[in-house]
Coordinates of N, CA and C in Angstrom, one line a residue:
X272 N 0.9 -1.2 0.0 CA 0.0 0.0 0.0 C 0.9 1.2 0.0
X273 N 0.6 1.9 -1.0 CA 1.5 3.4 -0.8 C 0.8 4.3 0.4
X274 N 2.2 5.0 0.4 CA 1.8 5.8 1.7 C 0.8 7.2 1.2
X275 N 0.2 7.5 2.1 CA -0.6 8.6 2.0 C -1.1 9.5 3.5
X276 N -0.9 10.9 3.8 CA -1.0 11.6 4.6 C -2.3 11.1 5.7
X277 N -2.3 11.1 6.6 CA -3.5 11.1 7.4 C -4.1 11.9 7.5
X278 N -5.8 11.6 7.3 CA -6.5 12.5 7.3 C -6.7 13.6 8.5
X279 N -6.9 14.7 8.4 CA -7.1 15.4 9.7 C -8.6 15.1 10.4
X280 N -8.5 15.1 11.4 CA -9.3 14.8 12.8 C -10.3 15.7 11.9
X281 N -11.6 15.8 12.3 CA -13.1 16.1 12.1 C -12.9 17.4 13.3
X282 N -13.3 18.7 13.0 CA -13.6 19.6 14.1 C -14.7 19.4 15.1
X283 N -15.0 20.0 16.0 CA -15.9 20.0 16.7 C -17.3 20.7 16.1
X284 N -17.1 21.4 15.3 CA -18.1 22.2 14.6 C -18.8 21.2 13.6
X285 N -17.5 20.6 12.9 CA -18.1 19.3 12.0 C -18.7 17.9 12.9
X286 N -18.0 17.7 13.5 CA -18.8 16.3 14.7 C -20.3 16.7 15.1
X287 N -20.6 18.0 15.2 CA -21.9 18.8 15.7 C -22.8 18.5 14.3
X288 N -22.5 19.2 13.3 CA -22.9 18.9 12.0 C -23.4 17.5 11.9
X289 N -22.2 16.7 11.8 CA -22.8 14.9 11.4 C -23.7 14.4 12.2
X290 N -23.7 15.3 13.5 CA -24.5 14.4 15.0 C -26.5 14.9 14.7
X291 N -26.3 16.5 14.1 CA -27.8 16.6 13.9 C -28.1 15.9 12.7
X292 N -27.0 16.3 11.7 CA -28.0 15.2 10.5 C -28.4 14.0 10.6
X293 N -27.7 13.5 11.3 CA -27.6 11.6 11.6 C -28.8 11.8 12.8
X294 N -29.2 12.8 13.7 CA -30.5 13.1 14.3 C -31.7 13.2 13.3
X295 N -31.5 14.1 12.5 CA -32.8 14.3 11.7 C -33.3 13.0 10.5
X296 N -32.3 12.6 10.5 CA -32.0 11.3 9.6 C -32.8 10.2 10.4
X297 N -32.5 10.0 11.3 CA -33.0 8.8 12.8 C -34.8 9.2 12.8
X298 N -35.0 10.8 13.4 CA -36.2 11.1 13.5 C -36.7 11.1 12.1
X299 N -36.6 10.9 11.2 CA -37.4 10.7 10.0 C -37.9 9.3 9.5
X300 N -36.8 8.5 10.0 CA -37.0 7.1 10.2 C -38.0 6.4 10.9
X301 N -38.1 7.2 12.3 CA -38.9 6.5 13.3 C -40.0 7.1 13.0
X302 N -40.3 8.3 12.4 CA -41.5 8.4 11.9 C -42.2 7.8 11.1
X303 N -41.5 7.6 10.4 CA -41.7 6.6 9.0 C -42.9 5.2 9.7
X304 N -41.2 4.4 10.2 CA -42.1 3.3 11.0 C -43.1 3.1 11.6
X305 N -43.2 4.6 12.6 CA -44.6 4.6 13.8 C -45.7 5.2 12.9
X306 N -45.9 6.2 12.2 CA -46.8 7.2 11.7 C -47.3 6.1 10.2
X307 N -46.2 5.6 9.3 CA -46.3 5.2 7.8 C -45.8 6.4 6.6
X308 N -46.1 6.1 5.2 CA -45.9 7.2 4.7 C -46.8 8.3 4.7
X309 N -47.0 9.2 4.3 CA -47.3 10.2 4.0 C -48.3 11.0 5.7
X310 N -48.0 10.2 6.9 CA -48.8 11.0 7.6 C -47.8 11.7 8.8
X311 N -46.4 11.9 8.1 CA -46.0 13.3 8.9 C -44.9 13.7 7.4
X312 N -44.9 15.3 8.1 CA -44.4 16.5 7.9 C -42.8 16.5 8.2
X313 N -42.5 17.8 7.2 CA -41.1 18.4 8.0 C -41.0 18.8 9.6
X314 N -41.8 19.7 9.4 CA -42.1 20.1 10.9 C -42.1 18.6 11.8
X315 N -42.8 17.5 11.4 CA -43.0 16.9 12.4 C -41.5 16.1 13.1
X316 N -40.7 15.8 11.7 CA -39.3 15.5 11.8 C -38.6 16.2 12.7
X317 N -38.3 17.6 12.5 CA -37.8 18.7 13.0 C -38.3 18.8 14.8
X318 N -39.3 18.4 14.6 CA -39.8 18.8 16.1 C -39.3 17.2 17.0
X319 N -39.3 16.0 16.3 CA -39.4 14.7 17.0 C -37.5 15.1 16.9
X320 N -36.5 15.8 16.2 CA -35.0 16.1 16.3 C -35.0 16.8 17.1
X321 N -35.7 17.7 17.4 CA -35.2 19.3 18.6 C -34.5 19.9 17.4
X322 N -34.8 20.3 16.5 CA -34.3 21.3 15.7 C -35.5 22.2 15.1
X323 N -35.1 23.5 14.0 CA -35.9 24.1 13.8 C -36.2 23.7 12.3
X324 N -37.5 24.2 12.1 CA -37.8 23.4 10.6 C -36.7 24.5 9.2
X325 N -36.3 25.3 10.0 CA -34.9 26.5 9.2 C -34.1 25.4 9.1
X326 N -33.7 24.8 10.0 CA -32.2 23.8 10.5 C -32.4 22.5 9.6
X327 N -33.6 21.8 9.4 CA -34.2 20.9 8.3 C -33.4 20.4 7.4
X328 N -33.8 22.0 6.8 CA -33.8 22.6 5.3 C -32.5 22.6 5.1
X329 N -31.4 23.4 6.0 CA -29.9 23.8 5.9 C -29.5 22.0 5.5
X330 N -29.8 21.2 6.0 CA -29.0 19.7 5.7 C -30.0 18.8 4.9
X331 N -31.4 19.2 4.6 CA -32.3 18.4 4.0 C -33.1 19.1 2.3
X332 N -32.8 18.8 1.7 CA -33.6 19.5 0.7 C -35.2 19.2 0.5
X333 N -35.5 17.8 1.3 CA -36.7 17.5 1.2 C -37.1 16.6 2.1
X334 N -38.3 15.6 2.2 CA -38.7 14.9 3.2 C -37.8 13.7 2.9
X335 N -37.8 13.2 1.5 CA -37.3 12.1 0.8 C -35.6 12.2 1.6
X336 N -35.2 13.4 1.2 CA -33.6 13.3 0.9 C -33.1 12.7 2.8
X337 N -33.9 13.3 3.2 CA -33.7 12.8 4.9 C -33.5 11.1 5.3
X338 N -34.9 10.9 4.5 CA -35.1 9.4 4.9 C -34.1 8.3 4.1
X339 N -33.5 8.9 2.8 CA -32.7 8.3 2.1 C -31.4 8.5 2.9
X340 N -30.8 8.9 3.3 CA -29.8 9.8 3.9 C -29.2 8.6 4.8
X341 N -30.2 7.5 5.5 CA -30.0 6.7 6.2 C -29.0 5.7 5.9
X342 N -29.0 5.8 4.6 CA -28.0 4.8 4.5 C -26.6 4.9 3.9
X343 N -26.6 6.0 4.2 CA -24.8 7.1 4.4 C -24.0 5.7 5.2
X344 N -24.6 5.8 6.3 CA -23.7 4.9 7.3 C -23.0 4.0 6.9
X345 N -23.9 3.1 6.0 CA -23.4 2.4 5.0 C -22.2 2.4 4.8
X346 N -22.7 3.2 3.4 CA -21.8 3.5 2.0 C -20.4 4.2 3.1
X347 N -20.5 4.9 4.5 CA -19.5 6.0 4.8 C -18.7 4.5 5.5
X348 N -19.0 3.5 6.2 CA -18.0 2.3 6.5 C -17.7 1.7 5.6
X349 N -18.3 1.2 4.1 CA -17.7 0.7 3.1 C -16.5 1.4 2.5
X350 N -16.8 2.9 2.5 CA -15.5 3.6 1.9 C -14.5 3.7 2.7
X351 N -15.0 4.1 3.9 CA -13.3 3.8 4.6 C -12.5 2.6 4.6
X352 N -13.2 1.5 4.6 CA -12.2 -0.2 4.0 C -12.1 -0.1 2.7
X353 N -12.9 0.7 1.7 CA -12.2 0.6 0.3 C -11.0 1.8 0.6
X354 N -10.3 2.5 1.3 CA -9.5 3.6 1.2 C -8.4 3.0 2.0
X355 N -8.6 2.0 2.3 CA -7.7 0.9 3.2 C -6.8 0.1 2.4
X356 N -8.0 -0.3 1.1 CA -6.8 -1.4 0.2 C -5.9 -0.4 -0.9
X357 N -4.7 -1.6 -0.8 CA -3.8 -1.1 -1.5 C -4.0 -0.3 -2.9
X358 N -3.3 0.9 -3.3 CA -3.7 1.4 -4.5 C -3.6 1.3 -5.9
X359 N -2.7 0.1 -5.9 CA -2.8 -0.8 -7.1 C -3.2 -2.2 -7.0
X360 N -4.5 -2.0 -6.4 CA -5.4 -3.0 -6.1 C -6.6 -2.9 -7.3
X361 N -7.1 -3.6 -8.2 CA -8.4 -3.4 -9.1 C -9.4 -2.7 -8.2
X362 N -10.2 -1.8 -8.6 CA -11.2 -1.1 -8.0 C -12.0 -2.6 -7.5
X363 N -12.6 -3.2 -8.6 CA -13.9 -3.8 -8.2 C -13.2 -5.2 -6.5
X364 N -12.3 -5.3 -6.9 CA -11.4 -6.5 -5.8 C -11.1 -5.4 -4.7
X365 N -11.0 -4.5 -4.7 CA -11.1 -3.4 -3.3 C -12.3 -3.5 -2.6
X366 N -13.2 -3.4 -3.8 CA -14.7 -2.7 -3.4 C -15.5 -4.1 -2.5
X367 N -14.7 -5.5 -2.8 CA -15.2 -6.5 -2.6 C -14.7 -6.9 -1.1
X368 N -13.4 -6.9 -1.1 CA -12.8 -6.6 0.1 C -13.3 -5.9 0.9
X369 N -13.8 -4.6 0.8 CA -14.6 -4.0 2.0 C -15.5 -4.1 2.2
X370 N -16.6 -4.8 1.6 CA -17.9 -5.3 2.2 C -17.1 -6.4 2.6
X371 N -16.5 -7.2 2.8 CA -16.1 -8.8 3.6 C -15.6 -8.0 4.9
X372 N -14.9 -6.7 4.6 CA -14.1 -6.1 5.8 C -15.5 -6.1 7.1
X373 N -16.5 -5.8 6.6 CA -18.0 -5.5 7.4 C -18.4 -6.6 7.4
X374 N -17.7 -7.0 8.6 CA -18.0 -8.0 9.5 C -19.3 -8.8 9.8
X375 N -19.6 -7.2 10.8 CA -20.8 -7.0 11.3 C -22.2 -7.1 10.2
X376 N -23.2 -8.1 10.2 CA -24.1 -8.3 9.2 C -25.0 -6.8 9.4
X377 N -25.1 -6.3 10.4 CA -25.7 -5.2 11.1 C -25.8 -3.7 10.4
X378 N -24.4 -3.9 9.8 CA -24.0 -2.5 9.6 C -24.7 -2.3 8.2
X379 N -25.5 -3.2 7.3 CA -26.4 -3.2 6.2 C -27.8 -2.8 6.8
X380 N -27.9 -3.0 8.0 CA -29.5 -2.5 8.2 C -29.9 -1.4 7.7
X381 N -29.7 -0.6 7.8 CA -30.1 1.1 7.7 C -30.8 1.0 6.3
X382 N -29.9 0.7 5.3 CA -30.1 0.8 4.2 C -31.2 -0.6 3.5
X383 N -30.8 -1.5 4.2 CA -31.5 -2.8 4.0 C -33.4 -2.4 4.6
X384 N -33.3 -2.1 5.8 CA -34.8 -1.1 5.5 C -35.2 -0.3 5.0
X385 N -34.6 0.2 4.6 CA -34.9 1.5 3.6 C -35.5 0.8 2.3
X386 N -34.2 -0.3 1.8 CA -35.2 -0.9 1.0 C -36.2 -1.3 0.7
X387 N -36.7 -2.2 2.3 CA -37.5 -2.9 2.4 C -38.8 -2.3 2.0
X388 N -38.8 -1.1 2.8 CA -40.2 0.0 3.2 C -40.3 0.4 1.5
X389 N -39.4 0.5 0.9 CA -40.1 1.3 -0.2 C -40.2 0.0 -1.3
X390 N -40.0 -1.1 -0.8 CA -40.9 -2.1 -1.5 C -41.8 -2.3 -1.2
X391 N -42.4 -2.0 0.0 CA -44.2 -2.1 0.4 C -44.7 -1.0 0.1
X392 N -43.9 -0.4 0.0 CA -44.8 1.2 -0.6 C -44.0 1.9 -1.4
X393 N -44.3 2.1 -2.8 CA -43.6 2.6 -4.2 C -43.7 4.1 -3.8
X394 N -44.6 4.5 -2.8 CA -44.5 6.2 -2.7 C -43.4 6.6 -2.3
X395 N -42.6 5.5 -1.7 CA -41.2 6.0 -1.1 C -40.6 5.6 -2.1
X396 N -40.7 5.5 -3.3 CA -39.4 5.6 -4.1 C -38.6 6.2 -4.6
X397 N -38.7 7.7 -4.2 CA -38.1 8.6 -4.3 C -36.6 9.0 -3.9
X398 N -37.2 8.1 -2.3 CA -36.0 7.9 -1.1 C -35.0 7.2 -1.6
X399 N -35.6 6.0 -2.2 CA -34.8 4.6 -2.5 C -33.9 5.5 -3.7
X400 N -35.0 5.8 -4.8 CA -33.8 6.4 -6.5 C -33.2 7.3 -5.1
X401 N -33.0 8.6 -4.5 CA -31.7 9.6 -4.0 C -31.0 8.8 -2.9
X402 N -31.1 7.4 -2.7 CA -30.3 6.9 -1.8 C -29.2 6.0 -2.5
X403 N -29.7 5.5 -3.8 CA -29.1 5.0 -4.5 C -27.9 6.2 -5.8
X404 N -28.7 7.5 -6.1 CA -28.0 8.6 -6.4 C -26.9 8.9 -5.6
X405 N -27.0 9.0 -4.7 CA -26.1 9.3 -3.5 C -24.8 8.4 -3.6
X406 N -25.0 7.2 -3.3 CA -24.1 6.2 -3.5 C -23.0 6.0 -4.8
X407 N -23.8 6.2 -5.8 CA -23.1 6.6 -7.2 C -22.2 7.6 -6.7
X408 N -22.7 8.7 -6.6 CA -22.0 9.9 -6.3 C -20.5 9.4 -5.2
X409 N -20.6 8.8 -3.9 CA -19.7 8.9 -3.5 C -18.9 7.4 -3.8
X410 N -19.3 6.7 -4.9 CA -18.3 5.4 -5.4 C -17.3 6.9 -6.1
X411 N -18.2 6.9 -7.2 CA -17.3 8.1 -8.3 C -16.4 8.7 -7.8
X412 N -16.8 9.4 -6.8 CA -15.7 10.2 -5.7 C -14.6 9.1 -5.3
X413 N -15.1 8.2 -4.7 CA -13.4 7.3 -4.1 C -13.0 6.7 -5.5
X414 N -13.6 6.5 -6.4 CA -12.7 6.0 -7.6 C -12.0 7.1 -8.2
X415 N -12.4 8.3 -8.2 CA -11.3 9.6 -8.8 C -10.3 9.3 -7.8
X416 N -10.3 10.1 -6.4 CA -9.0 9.7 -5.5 C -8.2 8.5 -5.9
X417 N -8.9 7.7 -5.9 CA -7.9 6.4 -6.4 C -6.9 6.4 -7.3
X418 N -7.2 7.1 -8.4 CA -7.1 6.9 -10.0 C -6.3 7.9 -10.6
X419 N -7.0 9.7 -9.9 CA -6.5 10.2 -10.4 C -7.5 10.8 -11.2
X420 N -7.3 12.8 -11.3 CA -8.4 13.4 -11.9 C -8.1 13.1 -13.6
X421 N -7.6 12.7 -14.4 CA -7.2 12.6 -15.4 C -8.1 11.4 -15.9
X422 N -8.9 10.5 -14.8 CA -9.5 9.1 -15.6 C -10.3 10.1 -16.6
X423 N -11.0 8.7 -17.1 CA -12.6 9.2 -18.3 C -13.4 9.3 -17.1
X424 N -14.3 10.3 -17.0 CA -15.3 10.4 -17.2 C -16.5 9.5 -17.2
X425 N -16.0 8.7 -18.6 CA -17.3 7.6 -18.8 C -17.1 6.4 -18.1
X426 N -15.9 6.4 -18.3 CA -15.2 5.2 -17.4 C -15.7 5.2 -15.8
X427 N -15.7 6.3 -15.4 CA -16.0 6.6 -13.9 C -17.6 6.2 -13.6
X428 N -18.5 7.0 -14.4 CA -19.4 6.8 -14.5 C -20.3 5.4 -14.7
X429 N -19.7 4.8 -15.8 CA -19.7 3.4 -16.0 C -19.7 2.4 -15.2
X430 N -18.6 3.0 -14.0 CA -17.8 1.7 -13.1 C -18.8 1.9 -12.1
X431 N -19.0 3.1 -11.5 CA -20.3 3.6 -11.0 C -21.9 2.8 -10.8
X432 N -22.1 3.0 -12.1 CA -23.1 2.6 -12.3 C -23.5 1.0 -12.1
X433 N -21.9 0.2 -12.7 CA -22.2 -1.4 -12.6 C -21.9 -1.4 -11.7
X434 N -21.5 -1.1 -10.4 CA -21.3 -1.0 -9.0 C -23.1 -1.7 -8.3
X435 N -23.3 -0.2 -8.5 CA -24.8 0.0 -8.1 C -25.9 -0.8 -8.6
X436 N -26.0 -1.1 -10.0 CA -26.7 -2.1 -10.7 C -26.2 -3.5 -9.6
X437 N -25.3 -3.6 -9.6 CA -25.5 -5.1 -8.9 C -25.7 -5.2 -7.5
X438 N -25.1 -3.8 -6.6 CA -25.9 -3.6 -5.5 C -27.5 -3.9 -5.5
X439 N -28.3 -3.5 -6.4 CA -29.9 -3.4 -6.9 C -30.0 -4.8 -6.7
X440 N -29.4 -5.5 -7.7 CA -29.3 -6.8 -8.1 C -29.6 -7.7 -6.7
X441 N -28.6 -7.9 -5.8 CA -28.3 -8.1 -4.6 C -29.4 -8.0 -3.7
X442 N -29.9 -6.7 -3.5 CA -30.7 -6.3 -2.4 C -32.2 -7.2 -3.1
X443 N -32.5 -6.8 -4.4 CA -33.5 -7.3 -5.0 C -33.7 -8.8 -4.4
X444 N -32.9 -9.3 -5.3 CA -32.7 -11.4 -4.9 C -33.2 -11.3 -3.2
X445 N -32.5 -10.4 -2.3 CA -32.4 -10.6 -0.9 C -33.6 -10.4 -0.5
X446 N -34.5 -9.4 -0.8 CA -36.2 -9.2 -0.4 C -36.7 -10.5 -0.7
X447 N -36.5 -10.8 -2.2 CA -38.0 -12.0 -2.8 C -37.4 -13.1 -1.8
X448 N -35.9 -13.4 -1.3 CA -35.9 -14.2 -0.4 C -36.2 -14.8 0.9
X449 N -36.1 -13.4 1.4 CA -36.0 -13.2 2.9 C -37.4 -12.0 3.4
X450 N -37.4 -11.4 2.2 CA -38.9 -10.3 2.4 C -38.2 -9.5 3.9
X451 N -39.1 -8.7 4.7 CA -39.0 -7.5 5.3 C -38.0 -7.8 6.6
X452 N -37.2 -9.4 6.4 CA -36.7 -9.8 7.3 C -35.4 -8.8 7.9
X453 N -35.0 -8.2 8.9 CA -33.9 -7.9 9.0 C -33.5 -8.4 10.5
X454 N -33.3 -9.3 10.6 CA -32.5 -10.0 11.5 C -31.0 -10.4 11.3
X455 N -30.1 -10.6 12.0 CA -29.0 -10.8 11.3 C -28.7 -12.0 11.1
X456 N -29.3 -12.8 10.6 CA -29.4 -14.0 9.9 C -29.9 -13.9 8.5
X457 N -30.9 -12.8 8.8 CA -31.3 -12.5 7.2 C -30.2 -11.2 6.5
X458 N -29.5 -10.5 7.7 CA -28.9 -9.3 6.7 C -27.8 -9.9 6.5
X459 N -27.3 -11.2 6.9 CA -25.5 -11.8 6.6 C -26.3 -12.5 5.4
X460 N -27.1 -12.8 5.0 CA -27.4 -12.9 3.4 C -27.5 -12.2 2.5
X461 N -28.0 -11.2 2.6 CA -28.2 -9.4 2.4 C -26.5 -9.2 2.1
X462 N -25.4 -9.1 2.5 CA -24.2 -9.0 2.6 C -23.4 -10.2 1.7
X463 N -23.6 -11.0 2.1 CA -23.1 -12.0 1.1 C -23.6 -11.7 -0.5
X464 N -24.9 -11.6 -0.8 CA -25.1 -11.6 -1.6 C -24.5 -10.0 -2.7
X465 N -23.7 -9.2 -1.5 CA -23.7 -7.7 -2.2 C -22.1 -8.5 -2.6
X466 N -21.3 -9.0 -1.5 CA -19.8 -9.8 -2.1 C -20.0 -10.3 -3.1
X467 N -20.9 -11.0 -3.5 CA -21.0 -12.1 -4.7 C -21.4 -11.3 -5.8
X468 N -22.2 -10.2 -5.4 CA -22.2 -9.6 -6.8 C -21.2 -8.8 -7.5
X469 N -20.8 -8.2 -6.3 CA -19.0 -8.0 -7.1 C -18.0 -8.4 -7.8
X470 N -18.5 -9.7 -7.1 CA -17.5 -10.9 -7.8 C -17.8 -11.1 -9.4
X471 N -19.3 -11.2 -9.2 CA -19.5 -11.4 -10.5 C -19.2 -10.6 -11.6
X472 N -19.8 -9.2 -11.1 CA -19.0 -8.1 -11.7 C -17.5 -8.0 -12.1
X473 N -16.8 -8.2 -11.2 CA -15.0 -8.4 -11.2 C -14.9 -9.4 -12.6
X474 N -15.7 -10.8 -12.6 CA -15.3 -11.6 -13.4 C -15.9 -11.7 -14.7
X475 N -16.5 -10.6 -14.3 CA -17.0 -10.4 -16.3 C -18.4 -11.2 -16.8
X476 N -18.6 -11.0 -15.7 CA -20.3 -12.2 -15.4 C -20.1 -13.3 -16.2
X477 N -18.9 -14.0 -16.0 CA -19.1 -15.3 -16.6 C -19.9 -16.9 -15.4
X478 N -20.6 -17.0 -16.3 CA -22.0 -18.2 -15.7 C -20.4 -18.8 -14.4
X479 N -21.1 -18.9 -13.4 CA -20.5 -20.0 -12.2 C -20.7 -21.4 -13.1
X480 N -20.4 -22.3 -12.5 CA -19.8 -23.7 -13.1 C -21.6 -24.6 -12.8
X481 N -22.3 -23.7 -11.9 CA -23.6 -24.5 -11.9 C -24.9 -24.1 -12.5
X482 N -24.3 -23.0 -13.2 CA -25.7 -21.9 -14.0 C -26.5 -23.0 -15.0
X483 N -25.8 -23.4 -15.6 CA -26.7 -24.5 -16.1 C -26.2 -25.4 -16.1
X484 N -26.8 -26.5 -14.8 CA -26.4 -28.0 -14.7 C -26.8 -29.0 -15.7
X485 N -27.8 -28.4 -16.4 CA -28.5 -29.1 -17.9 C -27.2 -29.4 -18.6
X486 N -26.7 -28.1 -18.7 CA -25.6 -28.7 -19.8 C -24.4 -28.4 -19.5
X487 N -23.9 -29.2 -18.5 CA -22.5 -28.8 -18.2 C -21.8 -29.7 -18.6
X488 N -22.6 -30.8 -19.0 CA -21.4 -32.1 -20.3 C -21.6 -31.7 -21.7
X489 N -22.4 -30.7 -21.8 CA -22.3 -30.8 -23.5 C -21.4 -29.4 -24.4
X490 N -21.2 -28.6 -23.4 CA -20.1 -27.6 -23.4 C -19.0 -26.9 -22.4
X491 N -18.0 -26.9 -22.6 CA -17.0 -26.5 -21.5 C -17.4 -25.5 -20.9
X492 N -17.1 -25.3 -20.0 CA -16.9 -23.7 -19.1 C -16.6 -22.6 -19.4
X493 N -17.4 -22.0 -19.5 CA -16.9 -20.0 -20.0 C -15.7 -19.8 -18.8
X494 N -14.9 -19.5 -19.6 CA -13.7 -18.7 -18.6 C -13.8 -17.4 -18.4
X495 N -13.2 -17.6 -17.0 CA -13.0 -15.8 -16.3 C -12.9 -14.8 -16.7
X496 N -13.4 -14.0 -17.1 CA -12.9 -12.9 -17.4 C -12.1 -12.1 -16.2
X497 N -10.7 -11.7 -17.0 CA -10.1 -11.1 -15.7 C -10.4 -9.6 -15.5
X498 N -10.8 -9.3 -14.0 CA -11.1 -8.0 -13.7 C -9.9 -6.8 -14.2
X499 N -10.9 -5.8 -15.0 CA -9.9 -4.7 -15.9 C -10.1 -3.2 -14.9
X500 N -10.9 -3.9 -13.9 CA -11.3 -2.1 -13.1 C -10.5 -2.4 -12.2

């Protein structure tokens, strides 16, 4: 791993910042669950945080962006183990590496409900598309640091995107499996399944050796594609 400067400590002004948003973040949540969709307000978020519906707005642009927001936690522990592996490590074999780094099947909750809820109710899918926006946005971001401002563009964008696509992929399979389960029995599948899709990604989606047991004597094995990200 090349060396690289250590980040400076977080100020106290900024620890204050992350502590209300990750507040108003929480109280939008539990409103969610106790109330349902659409029967509370900004105000009511605001008021169940101890903030002012002014203060909201400064970190929220909308009701959605709040409740999506939840799953920062996420994406913010996955990137610190992808900023871990070595820098001439393949993106996608970094990116796989740090969901295995997350241990804890737990630390998928946040975002694993989020899912959930806006698959019983399509009104929240608002939350779900800027939760999933969001995430794009800060892959893109750790793959420039990585790489260097000089990549493509499309390339960034691209890698981005098949990231997320198979995150979708993943979470999807994990509902019709498991449905609104979040227990950590059901999110260490939830988890596994986000590693394996990387994998597949990494390897160029070539069929595993059991994709079709029909015919696995009447043609050889698609080989690996080796990971180019």
């Amino acid at each position: 791993m090349s060396a690289t400067a250590e980040p400076a400590a977080p100020s106290r002004r900024e620890l204050n910042k992350a502590a209300t948003r990750s507040s108003i973040a929480s109280a939008a949540l539990d409103l969610l669950r106790s109330n349902g969709s659409g029967n509370f307000t900004v105000e009511d978020i605001a008021a169940s945080a101890g903030v002012s519906r002014r203060t909201f707005f400064n970190y929220f642009p909308s009701l959605e962006a709040a409740l999506a927001s939840v799953a920062d936690g996420f994406m913010d522990h996955a990137l610190e183990q992808f900023r871990l592996r070595p820098r001439d490590e393949s993106i996608l074999e970094s990116a796989q590496a740090a969901l295995m780094a997350l241990a804890d099947p737990m630390s998928v909750a946040p975002m694993a409900e989020l899912f959930s809820l806006t698959q019983d109710n399509r009104s929240l899918a608002r939350s779900e598309l800027e939760a999933w926006e969001h995430c794009t946005e800060q892959i893109i971001h750790a793959a420039r640091s990585r790489l260097g401002t000089g990549i493509s563009e499309l390339y960034l964008h691209a890698l981005a995107g098949s990231v997320i696509s198979c995150g979708k992929a993943a979470m999807t399979v994990w509902f019709v499996e498991r449905g609104p389960d979040l227990s950590a029995e059901s999110l260490a599948v939830l988890r596994q399944h986000l590693i394996d899709a990387m994998g597949l990604l990494g390897a160029g989606f070539a069929p595993p050796s059991n994709a079709f047991p029909q015919a696995a004597t009447a043609s050889p094995s698609v080989p690996t594609t080796k990971d180019r990200f």
